[in-house]
Amino acid sequence: MFTDSHAHLDGNRYDADRAEVIARAKAAQVATILAIGNGDGPGTGTLDCAVKLAHLHDGVYATVGIHPHEAALAKQDDFDELERLARDPKVIAWGEIGLDYFYDHSPRDVQQRVFLQQMEMARSAKLPIIIHCRPSDNSENAWDDLLRIIRENWAASGLGGVLHCFTGTVAHAQAALDLGFVISFAGNITYPKAQNIRDAASIVPLDRMFIETDCPYLAPVPHRGKRNEPAYVIETARQIGKLRGFSAEEVGQQTSQNFLSFFRLTRSN
Ligand SMILES: [Zn+2]
Ligand SMILES: [Zn+2]
């Protein structure tokens, strides 16, 4: 059994075969998928994309939130809609939210403000947060800001969160673990140059990690360059198993158990 803790299944890259993609995941023993609900961002009518998908499929859960890329587009109406959507029983987390200083699609001060506002809303909704963090090249800037903001504004909530598609250092992983976070590894852990990700996956306790695809992006080797999909999460499990001395199935089982207990899910619904 495997769990894909982070999948973007909305969007036109799946319009032709979305149901088949989900069927292939089930056939590959990927029983649980967390659909990320950023959609195309505020003002596009897509903030409910993951909620809609979760209601169509057993074993698919949803998040809601505004990605840091689109932080500058967020208006009060959008926050109101998120607040309403967050009450849906299939919504189990708020995200992905955070900081992206690599693309800087939104000004950094706006990213921080929208991140803080969504943490407040997640706290009211009693939902854990899914974090996206990407610094500028050769810089720790987004990590420094992110870890400080979480320490000062979130850690005390006790709700915890997930650092998705982890690409930091062992020190960043350790700092996030100390703040009560789970670390989620994506298909880029299989890329030859990603030794820092493999180093981090070697030290994160097995009961504090998730695996994900972040599909349609970051297809793992041997699918690299193609559209990614939840069935491929097994390649991330295989890579972590190699590092830790387990089979892909054992890593799948453990990370699935982690997912269910973190989100207090006892069964698919
Ligand atoms: Zn992300
Ligand atoms: Zn994502």
CSV table of C-alpha atoms and ligand atoms in Angstrom, one decimal:
chain,number,residue,atom,x,y,z
A,1,MET,CA,0.0,0.0,0.0
A,2,PHE,CA,1.2,3.5,-0.9
A,3,THR,CA,0.1,7.0,-0.2
A,4,ASP,CA,0.7,10.0,-2.4
A,5,SER,CA,0.7,12.9,0.1
A,6,HIS,CA,0.8,15.6,-2.5
A,7,ALA,CA,-0.8,15.6,-6.0
A,8,HIS,CA,-2.0,18.4,-8.3
A,9,LEU,CA,-4.6,16.5,-10.2
A,10,ASP,CA,-6.6,19.6,-11.4
A,11,GLY,CA,-5.5,21.4,-14.5
A,12,ASN,CA,-5.6,20.6,-18.2
A,13,ARG,CA,-2.7,18.2,-18.2
A,14,TYR,CA,-5.2,15.6,-16.8
A,15,ASP,CA,-8.4,16.7,-18.5
A,16,ALA,CA,-8.2,13.9,-21.1
A,17,ASP,CA,-7.6,11.0,-18.6
A,18,ARG,CA,-8.0,12.1,-15.0
A,19,ALA,CA,-10.2,9.1,-14.0
A,20,GLU,CA,-7.8,6.7,-15.6
A,21,VAL,CA,-4.9,8.3,-13.7
A,22,ILE,CA,-6.7,7.7,-10.5
A,23,ALA,CA,-7.6,4.2,-11.5
A,24,ARG,CA,-4.0,3.5,-12.4
A,25,ALA,CA,-3.0,4.7,-8.9
A,26,LYS,CA,-5.4,2.3,-7.3
A,27,ALA,CA,-4.1,-0.6,-9.4
A,28,ALA,CA,-0.6,0.3,-8.3
A,29,GLN,CA,-1.7,0.0,-4.6
A,30,VAL,CA,-1.7,3.8,-4.1
A,31,ALA,CA,-4.8,3.7,-1.9
A,32,THR,CA,-4.7,7.2,-0.6
A,33,ILE,CA,-4.0,10.5,-2.4
A,34,LEU,CA,-4.0,14.1,-1.0
A,35,ALA,CA,-5.2,16.4,-3.8
A,36,ILE,CA,-3.7,19.9,-3.5
A,37,GLY,CA,-6.3,22.6,-3.9
A,38,ASN,CA,-4.4,25.7,-5.1
A,39,GLY,CA,-5.8,25.3,-8.5
A,40,ASP,CA,-4.9,28.2,-10.9
A,41,GLY,CA,-5.0,30.6,-8.0
A,42,PRO,CA,-7.4,33.4,-6.8
A,43,GLY,CA,-9.8,34.8,-9.3
A,44,THR,CA,-9.9,31.7,-11.6
A,45,GLY,CA,-12.8,29.9,-10.0
A,46,THR,CA,-10.6,26.9,-9.2
A,47,LEU,CA,-9.9,27.1,-5.4
A,48,ASP,CA,-12.4,24.3,-4.9
A,49,CYS,CA,-10.7,21.9,-7.4
A,50,ALA,CA,-9.4,19.4,-4.8
A,51,VAL,CA,-12.6,19.4,-2.8
A,52,LYS,CA,-14.6,18.5,-6.0
A,53,LEU,CA,-12.1,15.7,-6.9
A,54,ALA,CA,-12.2,14.3,-3.3
A,55,HIS,CA,-15.9,14.0,-3.5
A,56,LEU,CA,-15.7,12.0,-6.7
A,57,HIS,CA,-13.2,9.4,-5.4
A,58,ASP,CA,-12.8,7.2,-2.3
A,59,GLY,CA,-9.3,7.5,-0.8
A,60,VAL,CA,-8.8,11.0,-2.2
A,61,TYR,CA,-8.6,13.8,0.3
A,62,ALA,CA,-8.3,17.6,-0.3
A,63,THR,CA,-6.5,20.7,0.8
A,64,VAL,CA,-7.4,24.3,0.3
A,65,GLY,CA,-5.1,27.3,0.1
A,66,ILE,CA,-3.3,30.0,-1.9
A,67,HIS,CA,0.2,29.1,-3.2
A,68,PRO,CA,2.9,31.7,-2.6
A,69,HIS,CA,3.2,32.2,-6.4
A,70,GLU,CA,-0.3,33.7,-6.5
A,71,ALA,CA,-0.2,35.5,-3.1
A,72,ALA,CA,-0.4,38.9,-4.8
A,73,LEU,CA,-3.7,38.0,-6.4
A,74,ALA,CA,-5.5,37.1,-3.2
A,75,LYS,CA,-8.5,39.2,-2.2
A,76,GLN,CA,-10.9,39.1,0.7
A,77,ASP,CA,-13.5,37.2,-1.4
A,78,ASP,CA,-10.9,34.4,-1.9
A,79,PHE,CA,-10.1,34.2,1.8
A,80,ASP,CA,-13.9,34.0,2.5
A,81,GLU,CA,-14.2,31.2,0.0
A,82,LEU,CA,-11.3,29.2,1.5
A,83,GLU,CA,-12.8,29.6,5.0
A,84,ARG,CA,-16.1,28.1,3.7
A,85,LEU,CA,-14.3,25.3,1.8
A,86,ALA,CA,-12.2,24.4,4.8
A,87,ARG,CA,-15.3,23.2,6.6
A,88,ASP,CA,-15.8,20.4,4.1
A,89,PRO,CA,-15.2,17.0,5.7
A,90,LYS,CA,-12.8,15.9,3.0
A,91,VAL,CA,-10.5,18.8,3.6
A,92,ILE,CA,-7.7,17.6,5.9
A,93,ALA,CA,-5.0,20.3,5.5
A,94,TRP,CA,-4.4,23.9,4.5
A,95,GLY,CA,-2.0,24.3,1.7
A,96,GLU,CA,0.2,24.4,0.0
A,97,ILE,CA,1.3,27.7,1.5
A,98,GLY,CA,4.7,29.2,2.2
A,99,LEU,CA,7.5,31.1,0.5
A,100,ASP,CA,9.0,30.9,-2.9
A,101,TYR,CA,12.0,33.3,-3.4
A,102,PHE,CA,13.2,31.4,-6.4
A,103,TYR,CA,10.5,32.6,-8.8
A,104,ASP,CA,9.4,35.6,-6.8
A,105,HIS,CA,6.1,35.6,-8.7
A,106,SER,CA,4.7,37.6,-5.8
A,107,PRO,CA,6.7,40.2,-3.8
A,108,ARG,CA,8.2,38.6,-0.7
A,109,ASP,CA,6.5,40.9,1.8
A,110,VAL,CA,3.1,39.9,0.2
A,111,GLN,CA,4.0,36.2,0.3
A,112,GLN,CA,4.8,36.5,4.0
A,113,ARG,CA,1.6,38.4,4.7
A,114,VAL,CA,-0.6,35.9,2.9
A,115,PHE,CA,1.3,33.0,4.5
A,116,LEU,CA,0.6,34.5,8.0
A,117,GLN,CA,-3.0,35.1,7.2
A,118,GLN,CA,-3.6,31.6,6.0
A,119,MET,CA,-1.8,30.2,9.1
A,120,GLU,CA,-4.4,32.1,11.2
A,121,MET,CA,-7.2,30.7,9.2
A,122,ALA,CA,-5.8,27.1,9.4
A,123,ARG,CA,-5.5,27.5,13.1
A,124,SER,CA,-9.2,28.6,13.3
A,125,ALA,CA,-10.2,25.6,11.1
A,126,LYS,CA,-8.0,23.3,13.2
A,127,LEU,CA,-6.1,22.1,10.1
A,128,PRO,CA,-2.4,21.3,9.8
A,129,ILE,CA,-0.5,23.2,7.1
A,130,ILE,CA,1.3,21.9,4.0
A,131,ILE,CA,4.4,24.0,3.4
A,132,HIS,CA,6.2,25.0,0.1
A,133,CYS,CA,9.6,26.5,0.5
A,134,ARG,CA,12.1,27.4,-2.2
A,135,PRO,CA,15.0,29.9,-1.6
A,136,SER,CA,16.9,31.8,-4.3
A,137,ASP,CA,19.8,30.0,-5.9
A,138,ASN,CA,22.7,29.5,-3.5
A,139,SER,CA,20.8,31.1,-0.6
A,140,GLU,CA,19.1,30.1,2.6
A,141,ASN,CA,16.8,33.2,2.5
A,142,ALA,CA,13.4,31.5,2.2
A,143,TRP,CA,14.4,28.8,4.8
A,144,ASP,CA,15.5,31.4,7.3
A,145,ASP,CA,12.2,33.3,7.0
A,146,LEU,CA,10.1,30.2,6.8
A,147,LEU,CA,11.5,28.5,9.9
A,148,ARG,CA,11.3,31.8,11.9
A,149,ILE,CA,7.7,32.5,10.9
A,150,ILE,CA,6.7,28.9,11.8
A,151,ARG,CA,8.5,29.1,15.1
A,152,GLU,CA,6.9,32.4,16.0
A,153,ASN,CA,3.4,31.9,14.6
A,154,TRP,CA,2.6,28.3,14.2
A,155,ALA,CA,4.5,25.9,16.4
A,156,ALA,CA,2.5,26.6,19.5
A,157,SER,CA,-0.8,25.7,17.7
A,158,GLY,CA,0.2,22.1,18.1
A,159,LEU,CA,-1.5,21.4,14.8
A,160,GLY,CA,1.8,20.6,13.0
A,161,GLY,CA,2.4,20.4,9.3
A,162,VAL,CA,4.2,18.9,6.4
A,163,LEU,CA,7.2,20.2,4.6
A,164,HIS,CA,6.4,19.1,1.1
A,165,CYS,CA,8.8,18.2,-1.7
A,166,PHE,CA,11.7,18.6,0.7
A,167,THR,CA,14.8,20.0,-1.1
A,168,GLY,CA,16.7,21.5,1.9
A,169,THR,CA,19.7,20.4,3.9
A,170,VAL,CA,20.0,18.0,6.8
A,171,ALA,CA,20.0,21.0,9.1
A,172,HIS,CA,16.7,22.3,7.6
A,173,ALA,CA,15.1,18.9,8.0
A,174,GLN,CA,16.2,18.7,11.6
A,175,ALA,CA,14.9,22.2,12.3
A,176,ALA,CA,11.5,21.3,10.8
A,177,LEU,CA,11.4,18.0,12.8
A,178,ASP,CA,12.1,20.0,16.0
A,179,LEU,CA,9.1,22.2,15.1
A,180,GLY,CA,6.9,19.1,15.0
A,181,PHE,CA,6.7,18.8,11.2
A,182,VAL,CA,6.6,15.8,9.0
A,183,ILE,CA,9.0,15.8,5.9
A,184,SER,CA,7.6,14.7,2.6
A,185,PHE,CA,9.9,13.5,-0.2
A,186,ALA,CA,9.1,13.7,-3.9
A,187,GLY,CA,10.4,12.1,-7.1
A,188,ASN,CA,13.3,14.4,-7.3
A,189,ILE,CA,15.0,12.3,-4.7
A,190,THR,CA,15.8,9.9,-7.6
A,191,TYR,CA,17.7,12.6,-9.6
A,192,PRO,CA,21.5,12.1,-9.8
A,193,LYS,CA,22.3,15.6,-8.6
A,194,ALA,CA,19.9,15.4,-5.5
A,195,GLN,CA,22.4,14.1,-3.0
A,196,ASN,CA,21.2,16.7,-0.4
A,197,ILE,CA,17.7,15.2,-0.6
A,198,ARG,CA,19.0,11.7,-0.1
A,199,ASP,CA,21.2,12.9,2.8
A,200,ALA,CA,18.1,14.3,4.5
A,201,ALA,CA,16.1,11.2,3.8
A,202,SER,CA,18.8,9.2,5.5
A,203,ILE,CA,18.3,11.0,8.8
A,204,VAL,CA,14.6,11.7,9.0
A,205,PRO,CA,12.9,9.1,11.4
A,206,LEU,CA,10.9,6.7,9.3
A,207,ASP,CA,7.7,7.5,11.3
A,208,ARG,CA,8.1,11.2,10.5
A,209,MET,CA,8.2,11.0,6.7
A,210,PHE,CA,5.7,11.0,3.9
A,211,ILE,CA,6.2,10.3,0.2
A,212,GLU,CA,4.6,12.2,-2.6
A,213,THR,CA,4.7,12.8,-6.4
A,214,ASP,CA,3.9,16.6,-6.6
A,215,CYS,CA,2.5,15.5,-9.9
A,216,PRO,CA,2.3,16.6,-12.7
A,217,TYR,CA,5.8,17.9,-11.9
A,218,LEU,CA,9.0,16.1,-11.0
A,219,ALA,CA,8.4,12.6,-12.4
A,220,PRO,CA,10.9,10.2,-10.8
A,221,VAL,CA,13.5,8.2,-12.7
A,222,PRO,CA,12.8,6.1,-14.9
A,223,HIS,CA,9.8,8.4,-15.9
A,224,ARG,CA,11.8,11.6,-15.7
A,225,GLY,CA,10.7,14.2,-18.3
A,226,LYS,CA,7.2,12.7,-18.6
A,227,ARG,CA,4.0,13.9,-16.9
A,228,ASN,CA,4.1,12.5,-13.4
A,229,GLU,CA,1.1,10.7,-11.7
A,230,PRO,CA,0.4,9.1,-8.3
A,231,ALA,CA,1.2,5.6,-9.5
A,232,TYR,CA,4.8,6.7,-9.8
A,233,VAL,CA,5.2,7.3,-6.0
A,234,ILE,CA,6.5,3.8,-5.7
A,235,GLU,CA,9.8,5.1,-7.2
A,236,THR,CA,10.3,7.5,-4.3
A,237,ALA,CA,9.5,4.6,-1.9
A,238,ARG,CA,12.1,2.5,-3.7
A,239,GLN,CA,14.8,5.1,-3.4
A,240,ILE,CA,14.2,5.7,0.3
A,241,GLY,CA,14.1,1.9,0.8
A,242,LYS,CA,17.5,1.7,-0.8
A,243,LEU,CA,18.9,4.3,1.6
A,244,ARG,CA,17.3,2.8,4.7
A,245,GLY,CA,17.5,-1.0,4.0
A,246,PHE,CA,13.8,-1.6,3.3
A,247,SER,CA,11.7,-2.7,0.4
A,248,ALA,CA,9.6,-0.2,-1.5
A,249,GLU,CA,6.5,-1.9,-0.1
A,250,GLU,CA,7.8,-1.5,3.5
A,251,VAL,CA,8.4,2.2,3.0
A,252,GLY,CA,5.0,2.5,1.4
A,253,GLN,CA,3.3,0.7,4.3
A,254,GLN,CA,5.1,2.8,6.9
A,255,THR,CA,4.5,6.2,5.2
A,256,SER,CA,0.9,5.3,4.6
A,257,GLN,CA,0.5,4.5,8.3
A,258,ASN,CA,2.2,7.9,9.1
A,259,PHE,CA,-0.3,9.7,6.8
A,260,LEU,CA,-3.3,8.0,8.4
A,261,SER,CA,-2.2,8.7,11.9
A,262,PHE,CA,-1.0,12.3,11.3
A,263,PHE,CA,-4.4,13.2,9.8
A,264,ARG,CA,-6.3,10.9,12.2
A,265,LEU,CA,-7.9,9.0,9.4
A,266,THR,CA,-9.1,5.5,10.2
A,267,ARG,CA,-10.5,4.5,6.8
A,268,SER,CA,-11.1,5.8,3.3
A,269,ASN,CA,-14.2,7.8,2.9
B,1,ZN,ZN,5.3,23.2,-3.8
B,2,ZN,ZN,2.7,21.1,-5.0
